[in-house]
Amino acid sequence: MRYIVIALLVIIVSATDALADTPCLALTPQSNTVPLSATILAGADLPIGSVIYRLTITSNGFGIRCNGAMNNIPLLFGVSNEPSTPISVGGAPYNGAVVYPTNQPGVGAVVWYSGNAFTKTMPFRTSTFNFGSNGVTNTMYFSRNVDISLIKTGAISAGFVNGSSLPTIVLYTPETAGYTGLPLNYWTLKFSGVVGVTTGTCTTPNVNVDLGKHDMRTTFKGKGSASEWVDSSIILEDCPAFLGYYPTSNPQKSSTTGDTSGGTTPSGSATANSLVVSLTASTGIIDSANGVIALNNEGSDSSATGIGVQIGYKNTTNPTLWNFSNSWTYNTVSDGAATIKLPLAARYYQYSDVVTPGKASSSVIFTISYQ
C-alpha cells in the first residue's frame, strides 16, 4: 500500500507543474527615432488616395526567450501613440487603409506591414510563434521591416509634414494565456524631421503652327504622301521644380539597430514626376491610330479636300505617330528648369485618292495632367 501512495503523489505534483505559466522575455528590444529627410512634388492631378511618399524601415533583429514551449504566441504591429484620429479615405491602398491626418492639410499617413495597414485599435498579426518544447529554455530570433506612406487626402498646398505628427509604431507580443512577462515590446519607432511637400502647375500658352504652302503636284502624289514635319511643340512656362516623389513602388529606405536610438537618414532616388498629355481633335478624326485629323470647314468651297493634318510626338524630325486612343506620359527632369518643351510635330497628310486645293487648317485641344 505504501508504494501506491507514493506513485499517486508523483502524478499529482507533475500535473500541477504542467499547469504553471511559462515565463518569457524580449531579447534586444529597440526604441528608435528615424529622421525624415525628403522634399517631393505632389502632382496637382494625382487622385485622392495616391501615395506621394513611402519610407521602408528595416531592423537588425529581435528575439523572444521562454522557459518552455512557445504555443500560439502572436507577434503584432500596432500603434502606441496616435497624434490624430484615423479616418477612411477613398482610394487609399493597403487593404482599404485608414489614414492618420498629419499637420499638413491634404496629406495623411498610413503605417503598414506586408501590404496591410494597422492602427492602435486594429493591430496586424505578422506571425505566430510555435516553437520548442517544455522543460527547456527556447529562444526565437526574428527581424521585421515596416512601412509608412504619405497619402493624398485632399487639395495640397506647399508645406512640411512633421515627423512628430506621425503615429508611433510598436512591434509587440500581447498578453497571452499560459505565459508570464507579457506583453513584450520589441521595437518602438518614432519619427523626427520633415518631408517637404511642394505642388504647382505650368503656364500653358496657345500654340499656333504654320504648316506652309504646298504644290499639290509635287507634294501630294497619292495616298500616304505628306509634307515635311513642322515643329509644333508645346512650351510650358513658369513650371515648378519637379522634384519627384516616392510612390509605393519606389520607397526611401532607413535602418535601425539596438546600438543607437536613431535610425539612418532615409535615402533613395525619387521617381520622376510625369505629365500625362492628351490631345482632342476639334475638327474630327480621320485615322486615330496614325494621328490624322480633319480640316476645318472641310467640304466648303474654300477648303482643301483629300488631306488632313497628321500629328507626331517625342521628337520633331522623325516623330512617333500620335494615337488618339492613347495619351503620352512625359517624365520630367528634376533640374529646376522653369520651361519645359513637349516635342510635337505636324504635317499635311494625303488620305484620299483625289486632292483639291484650298485652305487647310485644323486644331487640337491639349490637356496636361500633373502626376
mmCIF file of C-alpha atoms in Angstrom:
data_model
loop_
_atom_site.group_PDB
_atom_site.id
_atom_site.type_symbol
_atom_site.label_atom_id
_atom_site.label_comp_id
_atom_site.label_asym_id
_atom_site.label_seq_id
_atom_site.Cartn_x
_atom_site.Cartn_y
_atom_site.Cartn_z
ATOM 1 C CA MET A 1 0.000 0.000 0.000
ATOM 2 C CA ARG A 2 2.903 2.374 0.717
ATOM 3 C CA TYR A 3 4.143 2.186 -2.892
ATOM 4 C CA ILE A 4 0.716 3.088 -4.273
ATOM 5 C CA VAL A 5 0.569 6.303 -2.200
ATOM 6 C CA ILE A 6 3.987 7.438 -3.412
ATOM 7 C CA ALA A 7 3.002 6.874 -7.025
ATOM 8 C CA LEU A 8 -0.144 8.958 -6.623
ATOM 9 C CA LEU A 9 1.808 11.827 -5.107
ATOM 10 C CA VAL A 10 4.209 11.854 -8.052
ATOM 11 C CA ILE A 11 1.342 12.058 -10.523
ATOM 12 C CA ILE A 12 -0.308 14.945 -8.678
ATOM 13 C CA VAL A 13 2.899 17.005 -8.490
ATOM 14 C CA SER A 14 3.626 16.518 -12.216
ATOM 15 C CA ALA A 15 0.132 17.647 -13.198
ATOM 16 C CA THR A 16 0.447 20.782 -11.078
ATOM 17 C CA ASP A 17 3.778 21.708 -12.739
ATOM 18 C CA ALA A 18 2.231 21.375 -16.200
ATOM 19 C CA LEU A 19 -0.382 23.978 -15.336
ATOM 20 C CA ALA A 20 2.166 26.647 -14.303
ATOM 21 C CA ASP A 21 2.518 29.710 -16.595
ATOM 22 C CA THR A 22 5.674 29.872 -18.739
ATOM 23 C CA PRO A 23 7.834 32.991 -18.211
ATOM 24 C CA CYS A 24 9.067 34.864 -21.324
ATOM 25 C CA LEU A 25 11.231 37.914 -22.005
ATOM 26 C CA ALA A 26 12.217 40.060 -25.001
ATOM 27 C CA LEU A 27 15.770 39.999 -26.322
ATOM 28 C CA THR A 28 17.471 43.064 -27.882
ATOM 29 C CA PRO A 29 14.428 45.380 -27.725
ATOM 30 C CA GLN A 30 14.878 48.635 -29.638
ATOM 31 C CA SER A 31 13.495 52.157 -29.384
ATOM 32 C CA ASN A 32 14.407 54.307 -32.378
ATOM 33 C CA THR A 33 13.591 57.687 -33.890
ATOM 34 C CA VAL A 34 14.022 57.941 -37.670
ATOM 35 C CA PRO A 35 14.904 61.425 -39.011
ATOM 36 C CA LEU A 36 12.751 62.166 -42.063
ATOM 37 C CA SER A 37 14.587 63.996 -44.828
ATOM 38 C CA ALA A 38 12.966 64.493 -48.226
ATOM 39 C CA THR A 39 11.366 67.115 -50.429
ATOM 40 C CA ILE A 40 8.842 66.000 -53.014
ATOM 41 C CA LEU A 41 6.425 67.435 -55.539
ATOM 42 C CA ALA A 42 2.916 66.049 -55.282
ATOM 43 C CA GLY A 43 1.352 66.214 -58.726
ATOM 44 C CA ALA A 44 -1.664 68.506 -58.684
ATOM 45 C CA ASP A 45 -3.782 65.972 -60.579
ATOM 46 C CA LEU A 46 -2.924 62.859 -58.577
ATOM 47 C CA PRO A 47 -6.193 61.277 -57.411
ATOM 48 C CA ILE A 48 -7.229 61.145 -53.762
ATOM 49 C CA GLY A 49 -5.672 58.091 -52.130
ATOM 50 C CA SER A 50 -2.430 58.291 -54.127
ATOM 51 C CA VAL A 51 0.862 57.547 -52.366
ATOM 52 C CA ILE A 52 3.163 60.571 -52.568
ATOM 53 C CA TYR A 53 5.864 59.271 -50.214
ATOM 54 C CA ARG A 54 6.876 55.876 -48.827
ATOM 55 C CA LEU A 55 9.570 55.001 -46.306
ATOM 56 C CA THR A 56 10.648 51.421 -45.535
ATOM 57 C CA ILE A 57 12.434 50.873 -42.206
ATOM 58 C CA THR A 58 14.375 47.673 -41.526
ATOM 59 C CA SER A 59 15.709 46.365 -38.205
ATOM 60 C CA ASN A 60 18.686 44.178 -37.376
ATOM 61 C CA GLY A 61 16.624 41.652 -35.447
ATOM 62 C CA PHE A 62 14.870 40.875 -32.174
ATOM 63 C CA GLY A 63 14.288 37.840 -30.012
ATOM 64 C CA ILE A 64 11.973 36.157 -27.515
ATOM 65 C CA ARG A 65 13.032 33.629 -24.867
ATOM 66 C CA CYS A 66 10.625 31.417 -22.939
ATOM 67 C CA ASN A 67 11.316 28.831 -20.244
ATOM 68 C CA GLY A 68 9.168 26.311 -22.055
ATOM 69 C CA ALA A 69 7.442 25.730 -25.351
ATOM 70 C CA MET A 70 6.007 28.630 -27.364
ATOM 71 C CA ASN A 71 2.477 27.812 -28.432
ATOM 72 C CA ASN A 72 0.325 30.303 -30.365
ATOM 73 C CA ILE A 73 2.238 33.377 -29.199
ATOM 74 C CA PRO A 74 1.325 36.252 -31.582
ATOM 75 C CA LEU A 75 3.677 38.907 -32.972
ATOM 76 C CA LEU A 76 1.812 42.118 -33.821
ATOM 77 C CA PHE A 77 2.451 45.506 -35.387
ATOM 78 C CA GLY A 78 0.383 48.263 -33.835
ATOM 79 C CA VAL A 79 0.397 51.921 -32.840
ATOM 80 C CA SER A 80 1.186 53.055 -29.300
ATOM 81 C CA ASN A 81 0.627 56.785 -29.776
ATOM 82 C CA GLU A 82 -1.910 58.350 -32.136
ATOM 83 C CA PRO A 83 -1.384 62.097 -32.635
ATOM 84 C CA SER A 84 -4.646 62.170 -34.619
ATOM 85 C CA THR A 85 -7.749 60.042 -35.073
ATOM 86 C CA PRO A 86 -7.524 57.833 -38.171
ATOM 87 C CA ILE A 87 -10.056 58.404 -40.955
ATOM 88 C CA SER A 88 -11.203 56.469 -44.001
ATOM 89 C CA VAL A 89 -10.000 57.777 -47.370
ATOM 90 C CA GLY A 90 -11.478 56.536 -50.621
ATOM 91 C CA GLY A 91 -8.919 55.035 -52.963
ATOM 92 C CA ALA A 92 -6.271 54.539 -50.278
ATOM 93 C CA PRO A 93 -4.167 51.385 -50.725
ATOM 94 C CA TYR A 94 -3.099 48.745 -48.204
ATOM 95 C CA ASN A 95 -6.346 46.823 -47.876
ATOM 96 C CA GLY A 96 -8.694 49.766 -47.508
ATOM 97 C CA ALA A 97 -6.392 51.558 -45.122
ATOM 98 C CA VAL A 98 -7.470 54.045 -42.524
ATOM 99 C CA VAL A 99 -5.327 57.158 -42.695
ATOM 100 C CA TYR A 100 -3.904 59.369 -39.953
ATOM 101 C CA PRO A 101 -4.228 63.097 -40.742
ATOM 102 C CA THR A 102 -0.902 64.936 -40.448
ATOM 103 C CA ASN A 103 -0.144 68.562 -39.638
ATOM 104 C CA GLN A 104 -0.141 69.298 -43.399
ATOM 105 C CA PRO A 105 -3.635 69.743 -44.934
ATOM 106 C CA GLY A 106 -4.318 67.282 -47.728
ATOM 107 C CA VAL A 107 -1.690 64.785 -46.542
ATOM 108 C CA GLY A 108 -2.336 61.739 -44.366
ATOM 109 C CA ALA A 109 -0.172 58.850 -43.174
ATOM 110 C CA VAL A 110 -0.630 55.073 -43.253
ATOM 111 C CA VAL A 111 1.549 52.647 -41.289
ATOM 112 C CA TRP A 112 1.593 49.154 -42.745
ATOM 113 C CA TYR A 113 3.300 45.787 -42.957
ATOM 114 C CA SER A 114 3.309 43.455 -45.956
ATOM 115 C CA GLY A 115 0.503 45.371 -47.654
ATOM 116 C CA ASN A 116 -1.705 45.564 -44.546
ATOM 117 C CA ALA A 117 -2.376 48.755 -42.601
ATOM 118 C CA PHE A 118 -2.649 48.797 -38.821
ATOM 119 C CA THR A 119 -3.738 51.200 -36.084
ATOM 120 C CA LYS A 120 -3.865 51.262 -32.293
ATOM 121 C CA THR A 121 -7.232 49.514 -32.182
ATOM 122 C CA MET A 122 -6.576 47.392 -35.271
ATOM 123 C CA PRO A 123 -3.126 45.761 -34.939
ATOM 124 C CA PHE A 124 -1.853 43.370 -37.579
ATOM 125 C CA ARG A 125 -0.542 39.895 -36.743
ATOM 126 C CA THR A 126 2.699 39.335 -38.643
ATOM 127 C CA SER A 127 3.233 35.778 -37.405
ATOM 128 C CA THR A 128 2.588 33.297 -34.578
ATOM 129 C CA PHE A 129 5.348 31.618 -32.578
ATOM 130 C CA ASN A 130 5.041 27.846 -32.251
ATOM 131 C CA PHE A 131 8.460 26.617 -31.237
ATOM 132 C CA GLY A 132 10.390 24.466 -28.777
ATOM 133 C CA SER A 133 9.357 22.048 -26.064
ATOM 134 C CA ASN A 134 8.585 22.134 -22.357
ATOM 135 C CA GLY A 135 11.273 21.567 -19.785
ATOM 136 C CA VAL A 136 13.921 23.578 -21.663
ATOM 137 C CA THR A 137 14.618 27.237 -22.448
ATOM 138 C CA ASN A 138 13.626 28.146 -26.020
ATOM 139 C CA THR A 139 14.848 31.196 -27.946
ATOM 140 C CA MET A 140 13.432 32.546 -31.203
ATOM 141 C CA TYR A 141 15.206 35.287 -33.200
ATOM 142 C CA PHE A 142 13.416 37.261 -35.910
ATOM 143 C CA SER A 143 13.537 40.510 -37.877
ATOM 144 C CA ARG A 144 10.892 42.706 -39.440
ATOM 145 C CA ASN A 145 10.599 45.736 -41.662
ATOM 146 C CA VAL A 146 7.747 48.211 -41.614
ATOM 147 C CA ASP A 147 6.477 50.996 -43.856
ATOM 148 C CA ILE A 148 4.928 54.403 -43.527
ATOM 149 C CA SER A 149 3.330 56.111 -46.527
ATOM 150 C CA LEU A 150 2.034 59.626 -47.016
ATOM 151 C CA ILE A 151 -1.295 59.685 -48.830
ATOM 152 C CA LYS A 152 -3.056 62.457 -50.703
ATOM 153 C CA THR A 153 -6.310 63.083 -48.835
ATOM 154 C CA GLY A 154 -7.345 66.387 -50.417
ATOM 155 C CA ALA A 155 -6.034 69.562 -52.028
ATOM 156 C CA ILE A 156 -2.358 70.015 -51.131
ATOM 157 C CA SER A 157 -0.547 73.292 -50.656
ATOM 158 C CA ALA A 158 3.182 73.690 -50.154
ATOM 159 C CA GLY A 159 4.406 72.923 -46.657
ATOM 160 C CA PHE A 160 6.082 70.382 -44.408
ATOM 161 C CA VAL A 161 4.890 67.131 -42.870
ATOM 162 C CA ASN A 162 6.424 66.988 -39.396
ATOM 163 C CA GLY A 163 7.692 63.647 -38.144
ATOM 164 C CA SER A 164 6.164 64.463 -34.765
ATOM 165 C CA SER A 165 2.692 64.439 -36.371
ATOM 166 C CA LEU A 166 3.046 60.763 -37.334
ATOM 167 C CA PRO A 167 1.938 57.762 -35.264
ATOM 168 C CA THR A 168 4.382 55.794 -33.094
ATOM 169 C CA ILE A 169 4.805 52.229 -34.361
ATOM 170 C CA VAL A 170 5.286 49.310 -31.982
ATOM 171 C CA LEU A 171 6.158 45.652 -32.637
ATOM 172 C CA TYR A 172 4.955 43.600 -29.691
ATOM 173 C CA THR A 173 3.512 40.425 -28.231
ATOM 174 C CA PRO A 174 0.296 40.988 -26.258
ATOM 175 C CA GLU A 175 -0.745 39.234 -23.075
ATOM 176 C CA THR A 176 -1.239 35.570 -23.902
ATOM 177 C CA ALA A 177 -2.840 32.897 -21.723
ATOM 178 C CA GLY A 178 -0.319 30.489 -20.227
ATOM 179 C CA TYR A 179 2.633 32.913 -20.237
ATOM 180 C CA THR A 180 4.054 35.487 -17.845
ATOM 181 C CA GLY A 181 6.200 38.539 -18.633
ATOM 182 C CA LEU A 182 3.851 39.570 -21.429
ATOM 183 C CA PRO A 183 3.127 41.960 -23.092
ATOM 184 C CA LEU A 184 6.583 42.307 -24.649
ATOM 185 C CA ASN A 185 7.672 45.328 -26.695
ATOM 186 C CA TYR A 186 10.418 44.547 -29.201
ATOM 187 C CA TRP A 187 10.501 47.702 -31.322
ATOM 188 C CA THR A 188 9.218 51.226 -30.744
ATOM 189 C CA LEU A 189 9.572 53.511 -33.747
ATOM 190 C CA LYS A 190 9.091 57.279 -33.789
ATOM 191 C CA PHE A 191 9.816 59.954 -36.392
ATOM 192 C CA SER A 192 11.515 63.341 -36.397
ATOM 193 C CA GLY A 193 12.493 65.753 -39.167
ATOM 194 C CA VAL A 194 10.206 66.717 -42.046
ATOM 195 C CA VAL A 195 9.066 65.759 -45.515
ATOM 196 C CA GLY A 196 8.746 68.917 -47.584
ATOM 197 C CA VAL A 197 5.783 68.871 -49.962
ATOM 198 C CA THR A 198 5.510 71.198 -52.953
ATOM 199 C CA THR A 199 2.981 71.355 -55.752
ATOM 200 C CA GLY A 200 2.125 73.535 -58.726
ATOM 201 C CA THR A 201 1.472 73.600 -62.450
ATOM 202 C CA CYS A 202 2.908 75.332 -65.507
ATOM 203 C CA THR A 203 1.508 78.092 -67.697
ATOM 204 C CA THR A 204 0.290 76.606 -70.979
ATOM 205 C CA PRO A 205 0.030 79.193 -73.775
ATOM 206 C CA ASN A 206 -1.799 78.538 -77.034
ATOM 207 C CA VAL A 207 0.317 77.221 -79.910
ATOM 208 C CA ASN A 208 -0.094 78.440 -83.490
ATOM 209 C CA VAL A 209 1.744 76.469 -86.177
ATOM 210 C CA ASP A 210 2.195 77.444 -89.826
ATOM 211 C CA LEU A 211 2.368 74.274 -91.946
ATOM 212 C CA GLY A 212 3.216 76.315 -95.040
ATOM 213 C CA LYS A 213 2.018 76.388 -98.653
ATOM 214 C CA HIS A 214 2.494 73.307 -100.840
ATOM 215 C CA ASP A 215 2.244 72.467 -104.540
ATOM 216 C CA MET A 216 -0.298 69.691 -104.999
ATOM 217 C CA ARG A 217 1.587 68.144 -107.902
ATOM 218 C CA THR A 218 4.930 67.767 -106.103
ATOM 219 C CA THR A 219 3.793 67.145 -102.514
ATOM 220 C CA PHE A 220 0.661 65.004 -102.771
ATOM 221 C CA LYS A 221 1.267 62.194 -105.251
ATOM 222 C CA GLY A 222 -1.025 59.576 -103.765
ATOM 223 C CA LYS A 223 -2.443 58.143 -100.558
ATOM 224 C CA GLY A 224 0.100 58.264 -97.733
ATOM 225 C CA SER A 225 2.158 61.091 -99.179
ATOM 226 C CA ALA A 226 2.829 64.004 -96.860
ATOM 227 C CA SER A 227 4.567 67.344 -96.445
ATOM 228 C CA GLU A 228 7.618 67.867 -94.223
ATOM 229 C CA TRP A 229 7.207 67.733 -90.463
ATOM 230 C CA VAL A 230 6.919 71.129 -88.752
ATOM 231 C CA ASP A 231 7.860 71.692 -85.109
ATOM 232 C CA SER A 232 4.587 72.082 -83.196
ATOM 233 C CA SER A 233 5.915 71.658 -79.671
ATOM 234 C CA ILE A 234 4.058 72.751 -76.563
ATOM 235 C CA ILE A 235 6.191 75.089 -74.461
ATOM 236 C CA LEU A 236 5.270 75.028 -70.771
ATOM 237 C CA GLU A 237 6.356 78.090 -68.814
ATOM 238 C CA ASP A 238 6.582 79.135 -65.149
ATOM 239 C CA CYS A 239 6.855 75.489 -64.091
ATOM 240 C CA PRO A 240 7.575 74.444 -60.502
ATOM 241 C CA ALA A 241 10.686 72.428 -59.715
ATOM 242 C CA PHE A 242 9.655 68.858 -60.466
ATOM 243 C CA LEU A 243 11.460 67.202 -57.555
ATOM 244 C CA GLY A 244 9.861 63.790 -57.957
ATOM 245 C CA TYR A 245 8.166 61.670 -55.316
ATOM 246 C CA TYR A 246 8.334 58.223 -53.687
ATOM 247 C CA PRO A 247 5.378 56.042 -54.688
ATOM 248 C CA THR A 248 4.710 52.550 -53.330
ATOM 249 C CA SER A 249 6.969 51.018 -55.985
ATOM 250 C CA ASN A 250 9.987 53.181 -55.060
ATOM 251 C CA PRO A 251 10.410 53.915 -51.340
ATOM 252 C CA GLN A 252 13.095 55.721 -49.442
ATOM 253 C CA LYS A 253 14.859 53.347 -47.051
ATOM 254 C CA SER A 254 16.177 53.570 -43.499
ATOM 255 C CA SER A 255 17.505 51.067 -40.975
ATOM 256 C CA THR A 256 17.752 50.831 -37.197
ATOM 257 C CA THR A 257 19.819 48.889 -34.666
ATOM 258 C CA GLY A 258 19.772 48.354 -30.937
ATOM 259 C CA ASP A 259 23.099 50.181 -30.630
ATOM 260 C CA THR A 260 21.619 53.630 -31.196
ATOM 261 C CA SER A 261 18.332 55.374 -30.539
ATOM 262 C CA GLY A 262 18.307 56.883 -34.020
ATOM 263 C CA GLY A 263 17.863 55.470 -37.477
ATOM 264 C CA THR A 264 19.827 56.042 -40.643
ATOM 265 C CA THR A 265 18.854 59.083 -42.674
ATOM 266 C CA PRO A 266 16.405 57.873 -45.344
ATOM 267 C CA SER A 267 17.976 57.504 -48.777
ATOM 268 C CA GLY A 268 16.895 56.708 -52.317
ATOM 269 C CA SER A 269 16.322 58.364 -55.686
ATOM 270 C CA ALA A 270 12.898 59.861 -56.310
ATOM 271 C CA THR A 271 10.589 58.761 -59.100
ATOM 272 C CA ALA A 272 10.235 61.488 -61.720
ATOM 273 C CA ASN A 273 7.006 63.442 -61.822
ATOM 274 C CA SER A 274 5.152 62.841 -65.050
ATOM 275 C CA LEU A 275 2.995 64.942 -67.329
ATOM 276 C CA VAL A 276 0.225 62.962 -68.995
ATOM 277 C CA VAL A 277 -0.596 64.644 -72.315
ATOM 278 C CA SER A 278 -3.883 64.033 -74.122
ATOM 279 C CA LEU A 279 -4.976 65.510 -77.466
ATOM 280 C CA THR A 280 -8.551 66.015 -78.617
ATOM 281 C CA ALA A 281 -9.276 66.874 -82.245
ATOM 282 C CA SER A 282 -11.611 69.854 -82.558
ATOM 283 C CA THR A 283 -12.335 69.017 -86.200
ATOM 284 C CA GLY A 284 -12.830 65.267 -86.033
ATOM 285 C CA ILE A 285 -10.549 62.277 -86.544
ATOM 286 C CA ILE A 286 -9.835 60.594 -89.875
ATOM 287 C CA ASP A 287 -7.331 57.945 -88.741
ATOM 288 C CA SER A 288 -6.958 57.649 -84.962
ATOM 289 C CA ALA A 289 -4.093 55.119 -84.941
ATOM 290 C CA ASN A 290 -1.989 57.210 -87.320
ATOM 291 C CA GLY A 291 -2.775 60.601 -85.828
ATOM 292 C CA VAL A 292 -4.674 62.101 -88.786
ATOM 293 C CA ILE A 293 -7.374 64.694 -88.105
ATOM 294 C CA ALA A 294 -9.785 66.509 -90.393
ATOM 295 C CA LEU A 295 -9.529 70.082 -91.645
ATOM 296 C CA ASN A 296 -11.656 72.987 -90.519
ATOM 297 C CA ASN A 297 -14.724 73.532 -92.713
ATOM 298 C CA GLU A 298 -13.874 70.509 -94.834
ATOM 299 C CA GLY A 299 -16.395 70.287 -97.650
ATOM 300 C CA SER A 300 -16.774 74.042 -98.032
ATOM 301 C CA ASP A 301 -15.853 75.723 -101.308
ATOM 302 C CA SER A 302 -12.733 77.325 -99.797
ATOM 303 C CA SER A 303 -11.340 74.255 -98.032
ATOM 304 C CA ALA A 304 -8.860 71.778 -99.453
ATOM 305 C CA THR A 305 -10.041 68.181 -99.662
ATOM 306 C CA GLY A 306 -8.355 64.807 -99.583
ATOM 307 C CA ILE A 307 -5.789 65.796 -96.966
ATOM 308 C CA GLY A 308 -5.733 66.075 -93.201
ATOM 309 C CA VAL A 309 -3.230 67.077 -90.542
ATOM 310 C CA GLN A 310 -1.040 64.351 -89.055
ATOM 311 C CA ILE A 311 0.349 64.678 -85.510
ATOM 312 C CA GLY A 312 3.574 63.138 -84.176
ATOM 313 C CA TYR A 313 5.393 63.357 -80.858
ATOM 314 C CA LYS A 314 8.624 62.617 -78.889
ATOM 315 C CA ASN A 315 10.774 64.469 -81.416
ATOM 316 C CA THR A 316 10.176 66.927 -84.225
ATOM 317 C CA THR A 317 12.200 65.499 -87.132
ATOM 318 C CA ASN A 318 11.210 61.825 -87.110
ATOM 319 C CA PRO A 319 8.370 61.663 -84.622
ATOM 320 C CA THR A 320 6.273 58.758 -83.404
ATOM 321 C CA LEU A 321 2.759 58.962 -84.845
ATOM 322 C CA TRP A 322 0.165 60.044 -82.309
ATOM 323 C CA ASN A 323 -2.622 57.607 -81.468
ATOM 324 C CA PHE A 324 -5.728 59.496 -80.432
ATOM 325 C CA SER A 325 -6.882 56.485 -78.417
ATOM 326 C CA ASN A 326 -3.906 56.889 -76.083
ATOM 327 C CA SER A 327 -2.144 59.528 -74.033
ATOM 328 C CA TRP A 328 1.552 60.312 -73.731
ATOM 329 C CA THR A 329 3.369 60.168 -70.394
ATOM 330 C CA TYR A 330 6.286 62.593 -70.345
ATOM 331 C CA ASN A 331 8.734 62.131 -67.454
ATOM 332 C CA THR A 332 10.124 65.381 -66.117
ATOM 333 C CA VAL A 333 13.713 66.076 -65.074
ATOM 334 C CA SER A 334 14.470 67.452 -61.613
ATOM 335 C CA ASP A 335 16.792 70.186 -62.868
ATOM 336 C CA GLY A 336 14.708 73.105 -61.637
ATOM 337 C CA ALA A 337 14.028 74.409 -65.158
ATOM 338 C CA ALA A 338 11.022 76.724 -65.324
ATOM 339 C CA THR A 339 10.395 75.930 -69.007
ATOM 340 C CA ILE A 340 9.608 72.502 -70.460
ATOM 341 C CA LYS A 341 9.291 71.609 -74.132
ATOM 342 C CA LEU A 342 6.885 68.820 -75.043
ATOM 343 C CA PRO A 343 8.069 67.884 -78.555
ATOM 344 C CA LEU A 344 5.224 67.601 -81.069
ATOM 345 C CA ALA A 345 5.239 67.849 -84.848
ATOM 346 C CA ALA A 346 2.570 68.228 -87.534
ATOM 347 C CA ARG A 347 2.305 67.916 -91.310
ATOM 348 C CA TYR A 348 -0.254 67.598 -94.087
ATOM 349 C CA TYR A 349 -1.132 64.014 -94.967
ATOM 350 C CA GLN A 350 -2.962 62.712 -98.042
ATOM 351 C CA TYR A 351 -5.635 60.167 -97.134
ATOM 352 C CA SER A 352 -7.731 60.215 -100.331
ATOM 353 C CA ASP A 353 -7.013 59.396 -103.968
ATOM 354 C CA VAL A 354 -8.049 62.894 -105.022
ATOM 355 C CA VAL A 355 -6.772 66.155 -103.532
ATOM 356 C CA THR A 356 -8.258 69.560 -104.311
ATOM 357 C CA PRO A 357 -6.587 72.860 -103.400
ATOM 358 C CA GLY A 358 -7.837 75.305 -100.802
ATOM 359 C CA LYS A 359 -7.348 76.436 -97.237
ATOM 360 C CA ALA A 360 -6.063 73.716 -94.902
ATOM 361 C CA SER A 361 -6.298 74.477 -91.190
ATOM 362 C CA SER A 362 -7.135 72.359 -88.182
ATOM 363 C CA SER A 363 -6.907 72.449 -84.393
ATOM 364 C CA VAL A 364 -6.465 70.200 -81.386
ATOM 365 C CA ILE A 365 -7.015 70.769 -77.677
ATOM 366 C CA PHE A 366 -4.241 69.505 -75.424
ATOM 367 C CA THR A 367 -4.804 68.521 -71.803
ATOM 368 C CA ILE A 368 -1.969 68.026 -69.311
ATOM 369 C CA SER A 369 -2.389 66.038 -66.103
ATOM 370 C CA TYR A 370 0.315 66.580 -63.478
ATOM 371 C CA GLN A 371 1.272 63.308 -61.756
#
